[in-house]
Tab-separated table of N, CA and C in Angstrom:
chain	number	residue	atom	x	y	z
K	24	MET	N	13.687	113.679	23.434
K	24	MET	CA	14.931	113.997	22.766
K	24	MET	C	14.855	115.461	22.342
K	25	ASP	N	15.873	116.219	22.706
K	25	ASP	CA	15.859	117.631	22.348
K	25	ASP	C	16.350	117.812	20.911
K	26	GLU	N	16.242	119.021	20.427
K	26	GLU	CA	16.545	119.308	19.030
K	26	GLU	C	18.023	119.086	18.701
K	27	GLY	N	18.903	119.454	19.621
K	27	GLY	CA	20.342	119.271	19.382
K	27	GLY	C	20.723	117.806	19.262
K	28	ALA	N	20.131	116.978	20.105
K	28	ALA	CA	20.420	115.539	20.035
K	28	ALA	C	19.892	114.949	18.738
K	29	ALA	N	18.710	115.409	18.298
K	29	ALA	CA	18.136	114.915	17.046
K	29	ALA	C	19.002	115.302	15.857
K	30	VAL	N	19.495	116.532	15.864
K	30	VAL	CA	20.366	116.992	14.772
K	30	VAL	C	21.668	116.190	14.773
K	31	SER	N	22.219	115.973	15.954
K	31	SER	CA	23.444	115.191	16.060
K	31	SER	C	23.229	113.772	15.559
K	32	LEU	N	22.095	113.178	15.914
K	32	LEU	CA	21.776	111.827	15.463
K	32	LEU	C	21.606	111.787	13.954
K	33	ALA	N	20.954	112.803	13.393
K	33	ALA	CA	20.764	112.856	11.936
K	33	ALA	C	22.095	113.020	11.214
K	34	LEU	N	22.987	113.839	11.752
K	34	LEU	CA	24.306	114.010	11.132
K	34	LEU	C	25.114	112.717	11.195
K	35	ASP	N	25.057	112.040	12.327
K	35	ASP	CA	25.750	110.762	12.442
K	35	ASP	C	25.204	109.751	11.447
K	36	ALA	N	23.872	109.726	11.291
K	36	ALA	CA	23.256	108.797	10.336
K	36	ALA	C	23.679	109.135	8.914
K	37	ALA	N	23.752	110.433	8.580
K	37	ALA	CA	24.171	110.836	7.233
K	37	ALA	C	25.615	110.437	6.973
K	38	GLN	N	26.484	110.611	7.964
K	38	GLN	CA	27.880	110.222	7.796
K	38	GLN	C	28.006	108.707	7.650
K	39	THR	N	27.211	107.970	8.400
K	39	THR	CA	27.230	106.518	8.288
K	39	THR	C	26.772	106.082	6.910
K	40	LEU	N	25.719	106.709	6.391
K	40	LEU	CA	25.242	106.370	5.048
K	40	LEU	C	26.278	106.697	3.988
K	41	LYS	N	26.994	107.811	4.158
K	41	LYS	CA	28.061	108.148	3.209
K	41	LYS	C	29.154	107.084	3.254
K	42	GLY	N	29.487	106.633	4.460
K	42	GLY	CA	30.491	105.585	4.594
K	42	GLY	C	30.042	104.285	3.945
K	43	VAL	N	28.778	103.931	4.134
K	43	VAL	CA	28.245	102.709	3.531
K	43	VAL	C	28.249	102.829	2.012
K	44	SER	N	27.855	103.992	1.490
K	44	SER	CA	27.830	104.162	0.034
K	44	SER	C	29.236	104.085	-0.557
K	45	SER	N	30.230	104.607	0.145
K	45	SER	CA	31.601	104.494	-0.366
K	45	SER	C	32.074	103.048	-0.307
K	46	ASP	N	31.683	102.312	0.734
K	46	ASP	CA	32.034	100.893	0.811
K	46	ASP	C	31.388	100.105	-0.317
K	47	VAL	N	30.129	100.407	-0.614
K	47	VAL	CA	29.434	99.721	-1.710
K	47	VAL	C	30.097	100.053	-3.040
K	48	ALA	N	30.510	101.293	-3.230
K	48	ALA	CA	31.188	101.678	-4.467
K	48	ALA	C	32.510	100.931	-4.614
K	49	GLN	N	33.246	100.783	-3.510
K	49	GLN	CA	34.502	100.037	-3.562
K	49	GLN	C	34.262	98.570	-3.895
K	50	ILE	N	33.238	97.988	-3.289
K	50	ILE	CA	32.919	96.586	-3.575
K	50	ILE	C	32.522	96.424	-5.035
K	51	LYS	N	31.759	97.382	-5.558
K	51	LYS	CA	31.347	97.326	-6.961
K	51	LYS	C	32.564	97.402	-7.878
K	52	GLU	N	33.506	98.293	-7.561
K	52	GLU	CA	34.715	98.402	-8.384
K	52	GLU	C	35.519	97.111	-8.366
K	53	VAL	N	35.672	96.531	-7.177
K	53	VAL	CA	36.427	95.275	-7.067
K	53	VAL	C	35.717	94.163	-7.826
K	54	SER	N	34.396	94.104	-7.716
K	54	SER	CA	33.634	93.064	-8.405
K	54	SER	C	33.735	93.220	-9.917
K	55	LEU	N	33.659	94.457	-10.400
K	55	LEU	CA	33.797	94.684	-11.843
K	55	LEU	C	35.196	94.311	-12.330
K	56	GLU	N	36.199	94.614	-11.515
K	56	GLU	CA	37.563	94.247	-11.878
K	56	GLU	C	37.723	92.720	-11.914
K	57	GLN	N	37.154	92.038	-10.934
K	57	GLN	CA	37.228	90.578	-10.919
K	57	GLN	C	36.489	89.985	-12.109
K	58	LEU	N	35.326	90.552	-12.442
K	58	LEU	CA	34.575	90.068	-13.595
K	58	LEU	C	35.365	90.263	-14.880
K	59	ARG	N	36.035	91.419	-14.999
K	59	ARG	CA	36.850	91.664	-16.194
K	59	ARG	C	37.990	90.665	-16.279
K	60	ILE	N	38.635	90.383	-15.146
K	60	ILE	CA	39.745	89.417	-15.128
K	60	ILE	C	39.243	88.030	-15.504
K	61	LEU	N	38.102	87.632	-14.971
K	61	LEU	CA	37.549	86.315	-15.304
K	61	LEU	C	37.154	86.224	-16.769
K	62	GLN	N	36.593	87.286	-17.316
K	62	GLN	CA	36.230	87.270	-18.732
K	62	GLN	C	37.472	87.187	-19.612
K	63	ASP	N	38.521	87.932	-19.247
K	63	ASP	CA	39.772	87.853	-19.999
K	63	ASP	C	40.366	86.454	-19.928
K	64	TRP	N	40.318	85.847	-18.743
K	64	TRP	CA	40.859	84.498	-18.584
K	64	TRP	C	40.030	83.495	-19.395
K	65	ALA	N	38.706	83.672	-19.382
K	65	ALA	CA	37.836	82.761	-20.130
K	65	ALA	C	38.093	82.873	-21.630
K	66	LEU	N	38.397	84.090	-22.097
K	66	LEU	CA	38.699	84.257	-23.517
K	66	LEU	C	40.050	83.654	-23.883
K	67	SER	N	41.008	83.706	-22.962
K	67	SER	CA	42.337	83.165	-23.257
K	67	SER	C	42.415	81.658	-23.040
K	68	HIS	N	41.496	81.074	-22.279
K	68	HIS	CA	41.480	79.630	-22.010
K	68	HIS	C	40.095	79.054	-22.316
K	69	PRO	N	39.682	79.042	-23.586
K	69	PRO	CA	38.312	78.597	-23.886
K	69	PRO	C	38.095	77.102	-23.626
K	70	ALA	N	39.125	76.272	-23.703
K	70	ALA	CA	38.948	74.836	-23.517
K	70	ALA	C	38.666	74.485	-22.053
K	71	GLU	N	39.137	75.299	-21.125
K	71	GLU	CA	38.983	74.999	-19.706
K	71	GLU	C	37.684	75.535	-19.113
K	72	VAL	N	36.968	76.357	-19.864
K	72	VAL	CA	35.768	76.996	-19.343
K	72	VAL	C	34.546	76.182	-19.747
K	73	GLU	N	33.709	75.841	-18.752
K	73	GLU	CA	32.458	75.154	-19.052
K	73	GLU	C	31.479	76.163	-19.621
K	74	GLN	N	30.878	75.814	-20.726
K	74	GLN	CA	29.879	76.688	-21.314
K	74	GLN	C	28.533	76.393	-20.662
K	75	PRO	N	27.838	77.414	-20.147
K	75	PRO	CA	26.546	77.169	-19.504
K	75	PRO	C	25.499	76.744	-20.524
K	76	ALA	N	24.507	76.064	-20.057
K	76	ALA	CA	23.407	75.679	-20.928
K	76	ALA	C	22.727	76.928	-21.473
K	77	GLU	N	21.974	76.770	-22.544
K	77	GLU	CA	21.360	77.925	-23.210
K	77	GLU	C	20.424	78.695	-22.273
K	78	GLU	N	19.624	77.977	-21.453
K	78	GLU	CA	18.702	78.659	-20.538
K	78	GLU	C	19.467	79.442	-19.476
K	79	GLU	N	20.535	78.846	-18.945
K	79	GLU	CA	21.332	79.538	-17.930
K	79	GLU	C	22.012	80.763	-18.518
K	80	ALA	N	22.519	80.632	-19.732
K	80	ALA	CA	23.178	81.768	-20.376
K	80	ALA	C	22.178	82.898	-20.604
K	81	GLN	N	20.974	82.550	-21.039
K	81	GLN	CA	19.955	83.574	-21.262
K	81	GLN	C	19.570	84.260	-19.955
K	82	ALA	N	19.473	83.469	-18.875
K	82	ALA	CA	19.136	84.051	-17.577
K	82	ALA	C	20.244	84.974	-17.096
K	83	LEU	N	21.503	84.597	-17.347
K	83	LEU	CA	22.618	85.446	-16.950
K	83	LEU	C	22.624	86.747	-17.741
K	84	VAL	N	22.289	86.674	-19.009
K	84	VAL	CA	22.268	87.876	-19.838
K	84	VAL	C	21.165	88.813	-19.362
K	85	LEU	N	20.008	88.264	-18.990
K	85	LEU	CA	18.879	89.082	-18.563
K	85	LEU	C	18.915	89.414	-17.082
K	86	ASP	N	19.974	89.010	-16.379
K	86	ASP	CA	20.106	89.214	-14.934
K	86	ASP	C	18.942	88.600	-14.168
K	87	GLU	N	18.476	87.472	-14.629
K	87	GLU	CA	17.420	86.757	-13.938
K	87	GLU	C	18.036	85.575	-13.226
K	88	GLU	N	17.371	85.140	-12.222
K	88	GLU	CA	17.871	84.003	-11.477
K	88	GLU	C	17.300	82.732	-12.103
K	89	PRO	N	18.152	81.724	-12.373
K	89	PRO	CA	17.661	80.492	-12.972
K	89	PRO	C	16.705	79.764	-12.027
K	90	GLU	N	15.836	78.932	-12.618
K	90	GLU	CA	14.866	78.221	-11.800
K	90	GLU	C	15.572	77.277	-10.844
K	91	GLY	N	15.078	77.244	-9.619
K	91	GLY	CA	15.653	76.337	-8.624
K	91	GLY	C	16.898	76.875	-7.950
K	92	ALA	N	17.319	78.069	-8.300
K	92	ALA	CA	18.523	78.619	-7.671
K	92	ALA	C	18.184	79.110	-6.279
K	93	GLU	N	18.997	78.734	-5.318
K	93	GLU	CA	18.801	79.187	-3.950
K	93	GLU	C	20.034	79.992	-3.553
K	94	TRP	N	19.798	81.201	-3.112
K	94	TRP	CA	20.887	82.090	-2.747
K	94	TRP	C	21.045	82.086	-1.245
K	95	VAL	N	22.276	82.063	-0.812
K	95	VAL	CA	22.582	82.095	0.608
K	95	VAL	C	23.486	83.290	0.858
K	96	THR	N	23.092	84.138	1.774
K	96	THR	CA	23.900	85.292	2.129
K	96	THR	C	24.635	84.983	3.423
K	97	THR	N	25.932	85.183	3.411
K	97	THR	CA	26.735	84.928	4.596
K	97	THR	C	27.330	86.241	5.057
K	98	LEU	N	27.172	86.512	6.330
K	98	LEU	CA	27.725	87.724	6.908
K	98	LEU	C	28.895	87.343	7.790
K	99	GLN	N	30.049	87.912	7.502
K	99	GLN	CA	31.234	87.651	8.306
K	99	GLN	C	31.708	88.974	8.891
K	100	THR	N	32.175	88.910	10.120
K	100	THR	CA	32.650	90.115	10.770
K	100	THR	C	34.084	89.917	11.241
K	101	THR	N	34.803	91.002	11.333
K	101	THR	CA	36.179	90.914	11.795
K	101	THR	C	36.284	91.264	13.271
K	102	VAL	N	35.152	91.575	13.894
K	102	VAL	CA	35.155	91.928	15.309
K	102	VAL	C	35.116	90.635	16.121
K	103	ASP	N	36.131	90.431	16.934
K	103	ASP	CA	36.182	89.250	17.781
K	103	ASP	C	35.745	89.636	19.179
K	104	VAL	N	34.936	88.784	19.767
K	104	VAL	CA	34.512	89.023	21.138
K	104	VAL	C	35.393	88.201	22.062
K	105	PRO	N	35.613	88.680	23.266
K	105	PRO	CA	36.410	87.899	24.209
K	105	PRO	C	35.711	86.582	24.537
K	106	PRO	N	36.466	85.562	24.927
K	106	PRO	CA	35.848	84.256	25.175
K	106	PRO	C	34.838	84.276	26.325
K	107	GLU	N	35.016	85.158	27.282
K	107	GLU	CA	34.100	85.177	28.427
K	107	GLU	C	32.850	86.015	28.157
K	108	PHE	N	32.717	86.579	26.969
K	108	PHE	CA	31.601	87.461	26.662
K	108	PHE	C	30.255	86.763	26.817
K	109	PHE	N	30.099	85.578	26.223
K	109	PHE	CA	28.804	84.915	26.235
K	109	PHE	C	28.437	84.420	27.630
K	110	SER	N	29.430	83.996	28.419
K	110	SER	CA	29.109	83.611	29.791
K	110	SER	C	28.699	84.841	30.602
K	111	ASN	N	29.323	85.993	30.336
K	111	ASN	CA	28.936	87.227	31.027
K	111	ASN	C	27.519	87.648	30.652
K	112	VAL	N	27.171	87.500	29.378
K	112	VAL	CA	25.826	87.849	28.937
K	112	VAL	C	24.806	86.931	29.608
K	113	THR	N	25.127	85.636	29.703
K	113	THR	CA	24.217	84.695	30.358
K	113	THR	C	24.058	85.038	31.833
K	114	GLN	N	25.156	85.363	32.491
K	114	GLN	CA	25.084	85.735	33.904
K	114	GLN	C	24.261	87.004	34.090
K	115	PHE	N	24.430	87.960	33.201
K	115	PHE	CA	23.675	89.199	33.287
K	115	PHE	C	22.177	88.934	33.115
K	116	ALA	N	21.827	88.084	32.143
K	116	ALA	CA	20.420	87.748	31.926
K	116	ALA	C	19.847	87.034	33.154
K	117	TRP	N	20.641	86.158	33.775
K	117	TRP	CA	20.187	85.461	34.977
K	117	TRP	C	19.960	86.459	36.112
K	118	MET	N	20.883	87.405	36.290
K	118	MET	CA	20.730	88.408	37.347
K	118	MET	C	19.484	89.261	37.104
K	119	GLN	N	19.223	89.606	35.843
K	119	GLN	CA	18.018	90.371	35.530
K	119	GLN	C	16.761	89.574	35.869
K	120	THR	N	16.781	88.283	35.584
K	120	THR	CA	15.627	87.439	35.880
K	120	THR	C	15.387	87.361	37.379
K	121	VAL	N	16.445	87.160	38.148
K	121	VAL	CA	16.313	87.086	39.601
K	121	VAL	C	15.805	88.409	40.152
K	122	LEU	N	16.345	89.509	39.659
K	122	LEU	CA	15.896	90.830	40.102
K	122	LEU	C	14.421	91.043	39.765
K	123	LEU	N	14.008	90.635	38.577
K	123	LEU	CA	12.616	90.780	38.185
K	123	LEU	C	11.705	89.966	39.112
K	124	VAL	N	12.093	88.752	39.423
K	124	VAL	CA	11.289	87.929	40.332
K	124	VAL	C	11.220	88.580	41.706
K	125	PHE	N	12.331	89.101	42.208
K	125	PHE	CA	12.354	89.768	43.508
K	125	PHE	C	11.434	90.991	43.513
K	126	VAL	N	11.530	91.830	42.483
K	126	VAL	CA	10.692	93.032	42.400
K	126	VAL	C	9.227	92.636	42.310
K	127	LEU	N	8.921	91.602	41.533
K	127	LEU	CA	7.542	91.143	41.424
K	127	LEU	C	7.018	90.647	42.772
K	128	ALA	N	7.836	89.907	43.524
K	128	ALA	CA	7.426	89.424	44.843
K	128	ALA	C	7.184	90.597	45.794
K	129	VAL	N	8.049	91.594	45.757
K	129	VAL	CA	7.878	92.765	46.620
K	129	VAL	C	6.595	93.516	46.259
K	130	LEU	N	6.331	93.683	44.981
K	130	LEU	CA	5.109	94.381	44.567
K	130	LEU	C	3.862	93.609	44.986
K	131	LEU	N	3.884	92.295	44.854
K	131	LEU	CA	2.732	91.501	45.276
K	131	LEU	C	2.533	91.572	46.792
K	132	LEU	N	3.630	91.531	47.553
K	132	LEU	CA	3.518	91.675	49.004
K	132	LEU	C	2.971	93.052	49.378
K	133	ASN	N	3.438	94.063	48.687
K	133	ASN	CA	2.954	95.417	48.933
K	133	ASN	C	1.457	95.514	48.626
K	134	LEU	N	1.031	94.920	47.534
K	134	LEU	CA	-0.380	94.909	47.189
K	134	LEU	C	-1.190	94.191	48.275
K	135	GLY	N	-0.666	93.065	48.732
K	135	GLY	CA	-1.357	92.329	49.787
K	135	GLY	C	-1.485	93.137	51.063
K	136	VAL	N	-0.420	93.817	51.455
K	136	VAL	CA	-0.454	94.638	52.676
K	136	VAL	C	-1.447	95.776	52.517
K	137	ASN	N	-1.447	96.426	51.370
K	137	ASN	CA	-2.384	97.537	51.144
K	137	ASN	C	-3.828	97.051	51.146
K	138	LEU	N	-4.087	95.903	50.555
K	138	LEU	CA	-5.445	95.366	50.575
K	138	LEU	C	-5.864	95.014	52.001
K	139	TRP	N	-4.948	94.429	52.753
K	139	TRP	CA	-5.253	94.087	54.151
K	139	TRP	C	-5.583	95.336	54.964
K	140	LYS	N	-4.780	96.399	54.763
K	140	LYS	CA	-5.022	97.635	55.506
K	140	LYS	C	-6.367	98.249	55.127
K	141	CYS	N	-6.751	98.172	53.877
K	141	CYS	CA	-8.003	98.771	53.422
K	141	CYS	C	-9.218	98.024	53.956
K	142	PHE	N	-9.149	96.692	53.948
K	142	PHE	CA	-10.348	95.922	54.267
K	142	PHE	C	-10.373	95.360	55.687
K	143	SER	N	-9.288	95.447	56.429
K	143	SER	CA	-9.285	94.849	57.763
K	143	SER	C	-10.255	95.560	58.706
K	144	ASP	N	-10.355	96.886	58.600
K	144	ASP	CA	-11.293	97.622	59.444
K	144	ASP	C	-12.740	97.256	59.115
K	145	LYS	N	-13.037	97.082	57.840
K	145	LYS	CA	-14.402	96.757	57.440
K	145	LYS	C	-14.766	95.330	57.833
K	146	TRP	N	-13.781	94.447	57.818
K	146	TRP	CA	-14.060	93.058	58.222
K	146	TRP	C	-14.344	92.957	59.725
K	147	ARG	N	-13.665	93.804	60.482
K	147	ARG	CA	-13.824	93.746	61.952
K	147	ARG	C	-15.191	94.267	62.390
K	148	SER	N	-15.728	95.228	61.674
K	148	SER	CA	-16.998	95.814	62.113
K	148	SER	C	-18.201	95.134	61.515
C-alpha cells in the first residue's frame, strides 16, 4: 500500500469515526429525553408505577447490573438484500469449491508428470 492510499484510508476512517460519534451523541440525547419523559410520567402517575425492590433500586442508582440479569444485544439493519442474494452466494461458493478442486487436480497431475520425467531415465538405466 502506497502512502497516498494509506492517507486516504486514514482520512476515511477518521470521517467514519466522526460520523459514529455524532450518531452516539444523538442516541444519547434521545435516551436522556426519553428518560426525562418517563421520570416525569412516573412522578405524575405514582399509583401506576411499580416500585423496584430495595436491592434493584440500589443497583440502578450505582449503575450496577442486578444479580442474574442477562443482557441481550440485538442488531437491526435497514439494508435489505434482494431475495436471490443468498442463492447467488451459495452458487458462488460452490463454483469456488469446484475451481479449487480442479486446480488441485491439475497441480497434482503436473507434479506427477514432473516426477515421472525426473525419475524415468534413472529407472530405465
